[in-house]
Short mmCIF file of C-alpha atoms and ligand atoms in Angstrom, two decimals:
data_model
loop_
_atom_site.label_atom_id
_atom_site.label_comp_id
_atom_site.label_asym_id
_atom_site.label_seq_id
_atom_site.Cartn_x
_atom_site.Cartn_y
_atom_site.Cartn_z
CA MET A 1301 -26.42 46.57 26.33
CA ALA A 1302 -28.93 44.53 23.91
CA LYS A 1303 -30.15 41.02 25.33
CA GLN A 1304 -27.89 39.13 23.46
CA GLU A 1305 -24.80 40.79 24.95
CA ARG A 1306 -26.38 41.04 28.38
CA ILE A 1307 -27.26 37.22 28.59
CA GLN A 1308 -24.01 36.23 26.88
CA GLN A 1309 -21.78 38.62 29.37
CA ASP A 1310 -23.29 36.45 32.02
CA ILE A 1311 -22.90 32.79 30.19
CA GLU A 1312 -19.12 33.99 29.94
CA THR A 1313 -18.92 35.31 33.59
CA LEU A 1314 -20.00 32.39 34.65
CA ARG A 1315 -18.08 29.65 32.34
CA ARG A 1316 -15.04 31.20 34.25
CA ILE A 1317 -16.36 30.35 37.45
CA THR A 1318 -15.11 26.61 38.13
CA GLU A 1319 -12.71 24.43 40.29
CA PRO A 1320 -9.95 23.25 38.82
CA CYS A 1321 -10.48 20.99 36.11
CA ALA A 1322 -9.22 18.91 33.10
CA CYS A 1323 -10.82 21.37 30.60
CA GLY A 1324 -14.47 23.36 30.68
CA THR A 1325 -16.36 24.19 33.41
CA GLN A 1326 -16.94 22.00 37.09
CA ARG A 1327 -18.82 23.98 39.84
CA PRO A 1328 -20.33 20.73 42.12
CA SER A 1329 -22.76 21.57 44.22
CA TYR A 1330 -22.15 23.13 47.70
CA THR A 1331 -18.52 24.01 47.16
CA PRO A 1332 -17.05 27.71 47.26
CA GLU A 1333 -17.30 27.81 43.35
CA TYR A 1334 -20.85 27.16 43.39
CA ARG A 1335 -20.70 29.86 46.03
CA LEU A 1336 -19.50 32.14 44.11
CA ALA A 1337 -22.00 31.39 41.06
CA ILE A 1338 -24.92 31.80 43.67
CA GLU A 1339 -23.16 35.34 44.49
CA TYR A 1340 -23.03 36.55 40.81
CA VAL A 1341 -26.78 35.20 39.84
CA LYS A 1342 -27.86 37.03 43.20
CA LYS A 1343 -26.16 40.08 42.27
CA ARG A 1344 -27.59 40.49 38.49
CA MET A 1345 -31.15 39.37 40.22
CA LYS A 1346 -30.99 42.55 42.60
CA GLU A 1347 -29.70 44.38 39.75
CA PHE A 1348 -32.78 43.84 37.41
CA GLY A 1349 -35.19 44.13 40.81
CA LEU A 1350 -35.75 40.80 41.93
CA GLU A 1351 -35.61 40.17 45.58
CA THR A 1352 -33.57 37.50 46.21
CA ARG A 1353 -33.57 34.36 48.68
CA GLU A 1354 -31.86 30.96 49.32
CA ASP A 1355 -33.50 28.17 50.99
CA ASN A 1356 -31.89 25.84 53.21
CA ALA A 1357 -30.83 23.31 50.48
CA GLY A 1358 -29.16 26.10 48.69
CA ASN A 1359 -31.79 26.79 46.06
CA LEU A 1360 -31.70 30.61 44.96
CA TYR A 1361 -35.08 32.79 44.02
CA GLY A 1362 -34.96 35.70 42.54
CA VAL A 1363 -38.84 37.11 43.04
CA LEU A 1364 -40.41 39.96 41.01
CA ALA A 1365 -43.50 41.14 42.96
CA GLY A 1366 -47.07 40.84 41.21
CA THR A 1367 -49.78 43.42 41.33
CA GLN A 1368 -52.42 40.68 42.82
CA LYS A 1369 -50.98 39.71 46.41
CA ASP A 1370 -52.61 36.14 46.22
CA ALA A 1371 -52.16 35.10 42.79
CA PRO A 1372 -50.20 32.05 42.61
CA LYS A 1373 -46.80 32.13 41.29
CA ILE A 1374 -45.26 31.73 38.13
CA ILE A 1375 -42.07 30.30 38.17
CA SER A 1376 -38.95 29.92 35.74
CA GLY A 1377 -35.59 28.52 35.76
CA SER A 1378 -33.16 25.54 35.97
CA HIS A 1379 -29.98 24.14 37.58
CA LEU A 1380 -26.83 26.18 38.55
CA ASP A 1381 -24.46 23.01 39.28
CA SER A 1382 -22.69 21.37 36.79
CA VAL A 1383 -21.07 17.96 35.85
CA LYS A 1384 -17.49 17.54 35.30
CA CYS A 1385 -15.63 19.56 32.71
CA SER A 1386 -19.00 20.54 31.68
CA GLY A 1387 -19.97 23.42 29.32
CA ALA A 1388 -21.34 27.05 29.77
CA TYR A 1389 -25.14 26.27 28.67
CA ASP A 1390 -26.43 23.38 30.49
CA GLY A 1391 -28.97 24.66 33.49
CA ILE A 1392 -27.30 28.21 33.37
CA ALA A 1393 -29.18 29.12 30.29
CA GLY A 1394 -32.36 28.39 31.97
CA VAL A 1395 -31.85 30.47 34.83
CA LEU A 1396 -30.31 33.44 32.38
CA CYS A 1397 -33.10 33.43 30.14
CA ALA A 1398 -35.73 33.58 32.91
CA LEU A 1399 -33.65 36.21 34.20
CA GLU A 1400 -33.93 38.18 31.10
CA ALA A 1401 -37.51 37.93 30.55
CA ALA A 1402 -38.17 39.12 34.37
CA ARG A 1403 -35.86 41.85 33.40
CA MET A 1404 -38.16 42.70 30.62
CA ILE A 1405 -40.98 42.61 32.55
CA ALA A 1406 -39.39 44.60 35.23
CA GLU A 1407 -38.51 47.48 32.50
CA SER A 1408 -42.03 47.19 30.55
CA GLY A 1409 -43.75 49.30 33.18
CA ALA A 1410 -46.83 46.88 33.10
CA PRO A 1411 -46.02 44.58 36.21
CA LEU A 1412 -47.72 40.57 35.89
CA ARG A 1413 -50.55 40.29 38.44
CA HIS A 1414 -48.69 36.67 39.35
CA PRO A 1415 -45.74 36.81 41.04
CA LEU A 1416 -42.78 36.17 38.94
CA GLU A 1417 -39.72 33.62 40.43
CA VAL A 1418 -36.51 33.08 38.94
CA MET A 1419 -35.30 29.71 40.16
CA GLY A 1420 -31.71 28.49 40.42
CA THR A 1421 -31.59 24.87 41.68
CA ILE A 1422 -28.55 22.86 43.50
CA GLY A 1423 -27.42 19.64 42.82
CA GLU A 1424 -29.65 18.42 39.65
CA GLU A 1425 -26.59 16.71 38.38
CA GLY A 1426 -25.56 13.55 40.40
CA THR A 1427 -21.74 14.86 40.51
CA ARG A 1428 -21.48 15.46 44.17
CA PHE A 1429 -23.66 12.33 45.96
CA GLY A 1430 -24.24 10.52 42.83
CA GLN A 1431 -28.16 11.37 43.20
CA ALA A 1432 -29.37 13.76 40.79
CA LEU A 1433 -32.25 16.52 41.13
CA ILE A 1434 -31.69 16.89 45.05
CA GLY A 1435 -32.67 20.78 45.21
CA SER A 1436 -35.69 20.01 43.40
CA GLN A 1437 -36.78 16.92 45.07
CA LEU A 1438 -36.08 18.55 48.48
CA VAL A 1439 -38.65 21.50 47.19
CA GLU A 1440 -40.96 19.19 45.83
CA GLY A 1441 -40.84 16.61 49.43
CA SER A 1442 -40.25 13.43 48.25
CA TRP A 1443 -36.58 13.89 49.50
CA GLY A 1444 -36.44 15.46 53.17
CA GLU A 1445 -34.37 15.03 56.64
CA PRO A 1446 -33.32 11.28 55.66
CA GLN A 1447 -31.50 12.31 53.10
CA LEU A 1448 -29.63 14.73 54.53
CA ASP A 1449 -28.06 11.86 56.67
CA GLU A 1450 -28.37 9.15 54.02
CA PHE A 1451 -26.42 11.13 50.66
CA ARG A 1452 -22.78 10.47 51.31
CA GLY A 1453 -20.15 12.81 49.13
CA LEU A 1454 -18.83 10.11 46.19
CA GLU A 1455 -15.04 11.98 46.90
CA ASP A 1456 -15.20 12.89 50.55
CA GLY A 1457 -17.65 10.59 52.42
CA LEU A 1458 -19.15 13.47 53.84
CA THR A 1459 -23.50 13.19 54.22
CA LEU A 1460 -25.11 15.83 52.67
CA ARG A 1461 -26.16 17.56 56.32
CA GLU A 1462 -22.54 17.69 56.94
CA THR A 1463 -21.67 19.47 53.09
CA MET A 1464 -24.80 21.49 53.74
CA LYS A 1465 -23.52 23.18 56.82
CA ALA A 1466 -19.72 23.60 55.80
CA TYR A 1467 -21.63 25.41 52.55
CA GLY A 1468 -22.85 27.83 55.62
CA LEU A 1469 -26.37 26.37 55.56
CA PRO A 1470 -28.49 25.58 58.78
CA GLY A 1471 -28.32 21.72 57.97
CA SER A 1472 -31.83 21.13 57.83
CA THR A 1473 -34.82 21.16 55.35
CA THR A 1474 -37.00 23.48 57.30
CA GLY A 1475 -39.01 25.50 54.98
CA VAL A 1476 -37.50 24.12 51.82
CA CYS A 1477 -40.65 22.21 50.94
CA ARG A 1478 -43.17 24.03 48.27
CA ARG A 1479 -45.72 21.41 47.17
CA ASP A 1480 -48.63 22.51 48.90
CA GLU A 1481 -47.93 26.20 47.53
CA ARG A 1482 -50.13 27.64 44.53
CA VAL A 1483 -48.15 27.66 41.98
CA LYS A 1484 -49.68 28.68 38.48
CA ALA A 1485 -46.81 27.22 36.16
CA PHE A 1486 -43.32 25.81 36.48
CA ILE A 1487 -41.52 26.67 32.95
CA GLU A 1488 -37.68 25.32 32.64
CA LEU A 1489 -35.71 26.74 29.64
CA HIS A 1490 -32.64 24.27 28.64
CA ASP A 1491 -30.53 23.68 25.97
CA GLU A 1492 -31.34 20.36 23.62
CA GLN A 1493 -28.48 18.80 24.34
CA GLY A 1494 -29.05 17.57 21.34
CA PRO A 1495 -28.84 18.17 17.09
CA ILE A 1496 -32.61 17.75 16.22
CA LEU A 1497 -33.54 21.45 16.03
CA GLU A 1498 -30.17 22.71 14.94
CA ASN A 1499 -30.46 20.16 12.17
CA ALA A 1500 -33.76 21.05 10.95
CA GLY A 1501 -33.05 24.62 11.48
CA ILE A 1502 -35.95 25.35 14.05
CA SER A 1503 -35.24 27.69 16.92
CA ILE A 1504 -37.61 26.42 19.97
CA GLY A 1505 -38.63 22.96 21.34
CA VAL A 1506 -41.70 22.52 22.83
CA VAL A 1507 -41.01 19.66 25.06
CA GLU A 1508 -44.14 16.92 25.47
CA ASN A 1509 -42.56 14.39 27.09
CA ILE A 1510 -39.30 13.77 29.76
CA VAL A 1511 -37.72 10.25 29.54
CA ALA A 1512 -37.96 7.53 32.26
CA ILE A 1513 -34.26 7.34 33.54
CA SER A 1514 -32.61 4.57 35.87
CA TRP A 1515 -28.94 4.40 37.31
CA MET A 1516 -27.88 1.11 37.81
CA HIS A 1517 -24.87 0.45 40.13
CA ILE A 1518 -23.27 -2.50 39.67
CA THR A 1519 -20.10 -4.30 41.13
CA VAL A 1520 -18.53 -7.57 39.69
CA HIS A 1521 -16.28 -9.67 42.70
CA GLY A 1522 -13.45 -11.30 41.22
CA LEU A 1523 -10.20 -12.81 42.76
CA ALA A 1524 -6.95 -10.48 42.44
CA SER A 1525 -4.01 -12.83 41.21
CA HIS A 1526 -0.93 -12.57 39.35
CA PRO A 1527 -1.64 -12.11 35.38
CA GLY A 1528 1.29 -14.30 34.43
CA THR A 1529 0.56 -17.33 36.35
CA ILE A 1530 -3.15 -17.83 36.46
CA PRO A 1531 -4.49 -19.71 33.18
CA MET A 1532 -7.20 -17.79 31.37
CA SER A 1533 -10.08 -20.59 31.82
CA VAL A 1534 -9.39 -20.68 35.68
CA ARG A 1535 -9.07 -16.53 36.46
CA ARG A 1536 -11.65 -14.86 38.27
CA ASP A 1537 -11.43 -11.77 36.54
CA ALA A 1538 -13.38 -8.87 37.39
CA CYS A 1539 -13.16 -6.53 34.62
CA VAL A 1540 -13.73 -9.12 32.17
CA GLY A 1541 -16.78 -9.74 33.78
CA ALA A 1542 -17.73 -5.58 33.83
CA CYS A 1543 -16.94 -5.70 30.21
CA LYS A 1544 -19.14 -9.04 29.15
CA LEU A 1545 -22.32 -7.37 31.34
CA ILE A 1546 -21.84 -3.91 29.43
CA CYS A 1547 -21.65 -5.36 25.89
CA ALA A 1548 -24.71 -7.51 26.58
CA VAL A 1549 -27.02 -4.82 27.51
CA THR A 1550 -25.71 -2.22 25.36
CA ASP A 1551 -26.18 -5.27 21.98
CA TYR A 1552 -29.40 -6.31 23.56
CA ALA A 1553 -30.51 -2.22 23.52
CA ARG A 1554 -29.42 -1.59 20.31
CA GLU A 1555 -31.06 -4.69 19.01
CA HIS A 1556 -34.27 -4.33 20.66
CA TYR A 1557 -34.96 -0.35 21.35
CA ASP A 1558 -32.40 1.44 18.73
CA GLY A 1559 -34.00 5.06 18.89
CA GLU A 1560 -36.68 4.20 21.49
CA ALA A 1561 -33.84 3.69 24.64
CA THR A 1562 -30.52 4.37 25.57
CA VAL A 1563 -28.19 2.64 27.75
CA THR A 1564 -24.78 3.85 28.77
CA ALA A 1565 -21.60 2.73 30.93
CA GLY A 1566 -20.65 6.66 31.97
CA LYS A 1567 -18.00 5.39 34.83
CA LEU A 1568 -15.94 2.13 35.77
CA GLU A 1569 -13.21 1.64 38.20
CA VAL A 1570 -11.23 -0.93 37.86
CA PHE A 1571 -9.93 -2.36 41.72
CA PRO A 1572 -6.65 -2.64 42.71
CA GLY A 1573 -5.87 -0.90 39.25
CA ASN A 1574 -1.96 -2.48 39.02
CA THR A 1575 -1.41 -3.57 35.49
CA ASN A 1576 0.22 -6.43 36.76
CA CYS A 1577 -2.68 -7.56 38.86
CA ILE A 1578 -6.18 -9.47 38.01
CA PRO A 1579 -8.66 -7.29 38.79
CA SER A 1580 -10.59 -8.53 42.13
CA ARG A 1581 -13.59 -5.94 41.68
CA CYS A 1582 -15.04 -3.67 39.16
CA ASP A 1583 -17.76 -1.07 40.01
CA PHE A 1584 -19.71 0.55 36.87
CA THR A 1585 -22.97 2.25 36.39
CA ILE A 1586 -25.36 2.09 33.42
CA ASP A 1587 -27.77 4.95 32.80
CA ILE A 1588 -30.99 3.72 30.95
CA ARG A 1589 -33.16 6.24 29.32
CA THR A 1590 -36.57 6.03 27.33
CA CYS A 1591 -39.84 7.43 27.35
CA ASN A 1592 -41.45 4.04 27.49
CA GLY A 1593 -41.67 2.72 31.04
CA ALA A 1594 -42.15 -0.83 29.80
CA TYR A 1595 -38.87 -0.22 27.58
CA ARG A 1596 -37.06 0.79 30.99
CA ASP A 1597 -38.27 -1.97 33.01
CA ASP A 1598 -37.00 -4.96 30.22
CA LEU A 1599 -33.54 -3.37 30.15
CA VAL A 1600 -33.30 -3.45 34.17
CA ARG A 1601 -34.62 -7.21 33.49
CA PHE A 1602 -31.55 -7.87 31.38
CA ILE A 1603 -29.53 -6.82 33.09
CA ARG A 1604 -30.83 -8.65 36.61
CA GLU A 1605 -31.12 -11.88 34.55
CA LYS A 1606 -27.94 -11.44 32.10
CA LYS A 1607 -25.63 -11.42 35.28
CA ALA A 1608 -26.33 -14.68 36.08
CA ASP A 1609 -24.53 -15.65 32.77
CA VAL A 1610 -22.03 -13.87 33.26
CA GLU A 1611 -21.34 -14.90 36.82
CA ARG A 1612 -20.90 -18.69 35.33
CA ALA A 1613 -18.58 -17.51 32.26
CA CYS A 1614 -16.52 -15.39 34.57
CA ARG A 1615 -16.52 -17.22 37.90
CA VAL A 1616 -17.21 -13.99 39.49
CA THR A 1617 -20.23 -12.61 41.76
CA ILE A 1618 -22.12 -9.65 40.66
CA ASP A 1619 -24.34 -7.01 42.73
CA VAL A 1620 -26.59 -5.13 40.74
CA ARG A 1621 -28.65 -2.11 42.51
CA GLU A 1622 -30.91 0.51 40.74
CA GLY A 1623 -30.26 3.86 42.44
CA MET A 1624 -31.87 6.60 40.94
CA ARG A 1625 -35.16 5.91 39.42
CA GLN A 1626 -37.26 8.27 37.60
CA ALA A 1627 -40.97 7.58 36.11
CA PRO A 1628 -41.39 9.31 32.45
CA THR A 1629 -43.34 12.45 32.97
CA ALA A 1630 -46.08 13.81 30.52
CA LEU A 1631 -45.55 17.30 30.35
CA ASP A 1632 -48.58 20.06 30.96
CA ALA A 1633 -50.68 20.45 27.85
CA LYS A 1634 -52.05 23.77 28.64
CA VAL A 1635 -48.63 25.50 29.29
CA GLN A 1636 -46.97 23.73 26.52
CA GLN A 1637 -50.07 25.46 24.12
CA CYS A 1638 -48.95 28.75 26.13
CA ILE A 1639 -45.72 28.28 24.96
CA GLU A 1640 -46.46 27.03 21.36
CA ASP A 1641 -48.67 30.30 20.82
CA ALA A 1642 -45.81 32.59 21.92
CA CYS A 1643 -43.64 31.28 19.35
CA LYS A 1644 -46.49 31.91 16.77
CA LYS A 1645 -47.10 35.56 18.16
CA LEU A 1646 -43.22 35.76 18.03
CA GLY A 1647 -42.84 34.52 14.36
CA TYR A 1648 -40.47 31.44 15.85
CA SER A 1649 -39.87 28.23 14.27
CA TRP A 1650 -41.00 25.45 16.77
CA ARG A 1651 -41.80 21.83 16.84
CA ARG A 1652 -42.94 19.74 19.23
CA MET A 1653 -40.56 17.02 20.89
CA ASN A 1654 -39.30 14.71 23.75
CA SER A 1655 -36.42 15.16 26.38
CA GLY A 1656 -33.80 12.50 26.84
CA ALA A 1657 -32.13 14.37 29.13
CA GLY A 1658 -33.44 14.37 32.68
CA HIS A 1659 -34.27 17.98 34.27
CA ASP A 1660 -35.79 19.41 37.44
CA ALA A 1661 -38.71 19.73 35.31
CA MET A 1662 -39.53 16.12 35.71
CA ILE A 1663 -39.59 16.81 39.26
CA PHE A 1664 -41.53 19.59 39.35
CA ALA A 1665 -44.24 18.29 37.23
CA ARG A 1666 -45.44 16.06 40.09
CA ILE A 1667 -46.99 19.01 42.02
CA TRP A 1668 -46.93 22.25 39.53
CA PRO A 1669 -48.16 22.71 35.84
CA THR A 1670 -45.01 22.44 34.24
CA ALA A 1671 -43.75 22.64 30.48
CA MET A 1672 -39.82 22.85 29.00
CA VAL A 1673 -38.49 25.42 26.20
CA PHE A 1674 -35.74 24.32 24.26
CA VAL A 1675 -33.33 25.74 22.52
CA GLN A 1676 -30.83 24.93 20.31
CA SER A 1677 -27.73 22.97 20.95
CA HIS A 1678 -24.81 23.55 18.24
CA ASP A 1679 -23.76 19.90 16.95
CA GLY A 1680 -25.80 18.50 20.10
CA LEU A 1681 -22.89 18.98 22.32
CA THR A 1682 -23.62 18.83 25.87
CA HIS A 1683 -21.46 17.88 29.22
CA HIS A 1684 -18.69 18.90 27.03
CA PRO A 1685 -16.73 22.19 27.46
CA ASP A 1686 -17.56 23.14 23.67
CA GLU A 1687 -21.18 23.07 24.40
CA TYR A 1688 -22.77 26.19 22.59
CA VAL A 1689 -26.31 27.93 21.64
CA PRO A 1690 -26.05 30.81 19.39
CA PRO A 1691 -26.72 34.03 21.48
CA GLU A 1692 -29.51 35.08 19.07
CA GLU A 1693 -31.21 31.37 19.69
CA LEU A 1694 -30.68 32.11 23.55
CA ALA A 1695 -32.36 35.76 23.35
CA LYS A 1696 -35.40 33.95 21.27
CA GLY A 1697 -35.66 31.74 24.61
CA ALA A 1698 -35.92 34.65 26.62
CA ASP A 1699 -38.62 36.39 24.23
CA VAL A 1700 -40.62 32.75 23.93
CA LEU A 1701 -40.57 32.96 28.58
CA TYR A 1702 -41.51 36.77 28.17
CA GLU A 1703 -44.69 36.11 25.92
CA THR A 1704 -45.46 32.93 27.83
CA PHE A 1705 -45.47 34.47 31.11
CA ARG A 1706 -47.52 37.33 29.87
CA MET A 1707 -50.34 34.74 28.47
CA LEU A 1708 -50.30 32.52 31.79
CA ASP A 1709 -50.67 36.03 33.48
CA ALA A 1710 -53.70 37.02 31.38
CA GLN A 1711 -55.52 33.48 32.34
CA ARG A 1712 -57.92 33.35 35.07
CA ASP A 1713 -56.51 31.33 37.63
CA ASP A 1714 -58.41 27.72 38.58
O1 HGY B 2449 -28.50 13.41 33.70
C1 HGY B 2449 -29.46 14.49 33.14
O2 HGY B 2449 -30.21 13.86 31.78
C2 HGY B 2449 -29.04 15.65 32.87
O3 HGY B 2449 -28.09 16.31 32.57
N1 HGY B 2449 -29.09 15.90 34.54
MN1 MN B 2450 -26.56 18.08 32.85
MN1 MN B 2451 -29.52 20.04 32.73
#
């Protein structure tokens, strides 16, 4: 079977492994559906001669032994969990293209010196716990035992530890952290999740920086009352307060940082949620992204200061909490150069670019030389059932990974 067909067959198989949802694929971490996906990827890894293991966090590894036992590892992969009503490529493409490159090496008869590990991380999206990049931060070591008791499922309220145990894991982080290991490079292939490559007719993105991200969790407290008896001038409407703050920060971002930063109110819940009741409470989130840390800090500042105006105008009180906070990440220049050289050797078009999406690579960059390869996203669609990467572009991504692994393997180790 040709490369394109093989990758596509896996994409379509994994697309269908989903929990019941309105549309698309929905595979939160530690669910029975997630377990099915892991077992499928594990099966494919074994077929290609990789030795598989899962760590206590639920991250999946497929290892292709190298000829030099003490050589540092080359690791490549992405995440296997998804957002709600997702497409079939976000994260998955990176695991499958790394697996295809590993297969190419295994079948070449010319093994690498360095061990090659294909990695499928768990918990990259914040879908289940409202905290993102869980599997990678447990490997990188900034998270550990405390987070297993601190994080609770948004829907079931179970702690991460209880959820891990119910999934069949020991419920501890023993052996997960790899920050002290010698790793030659970590490379993540991902669909661009934007329109730049396709619009330019370019196949490969060599990623230079990944955005800073802040997730603001905001609660507006008002007073539930009857909608027909309380005059507009004296009511304390929590939903109106939320809308005023959301519009203020989005207008500010558009006016001051258009093209440089983004702010998005992705979740909003109104309580008690009756048509005939003035809302007493409104919970919402603001996702802030920019490659400039100072712009991020200014937008967080704006929200914290603007809330006072809204409190006065709407006679409400507003709590603002910064949940996830990730710094902007510069990726490894030498590994980027390898990727660029691989594109030139293959004759594939490429360009340097930044990533507006967050990725596990932003975590691994803290401990390992890390870089990213982007492949085209049709119409820039992602976090959407119609997400699509042309099979020939995915196959090019696997080729670039293969050539990059070869180039890294030929380098002297530090
Ligand atoms: O949120 C992100 O940027 C990624 O999809 N986890
Ligand atoms: Mn995503
Ligand atoms: Mn992703």
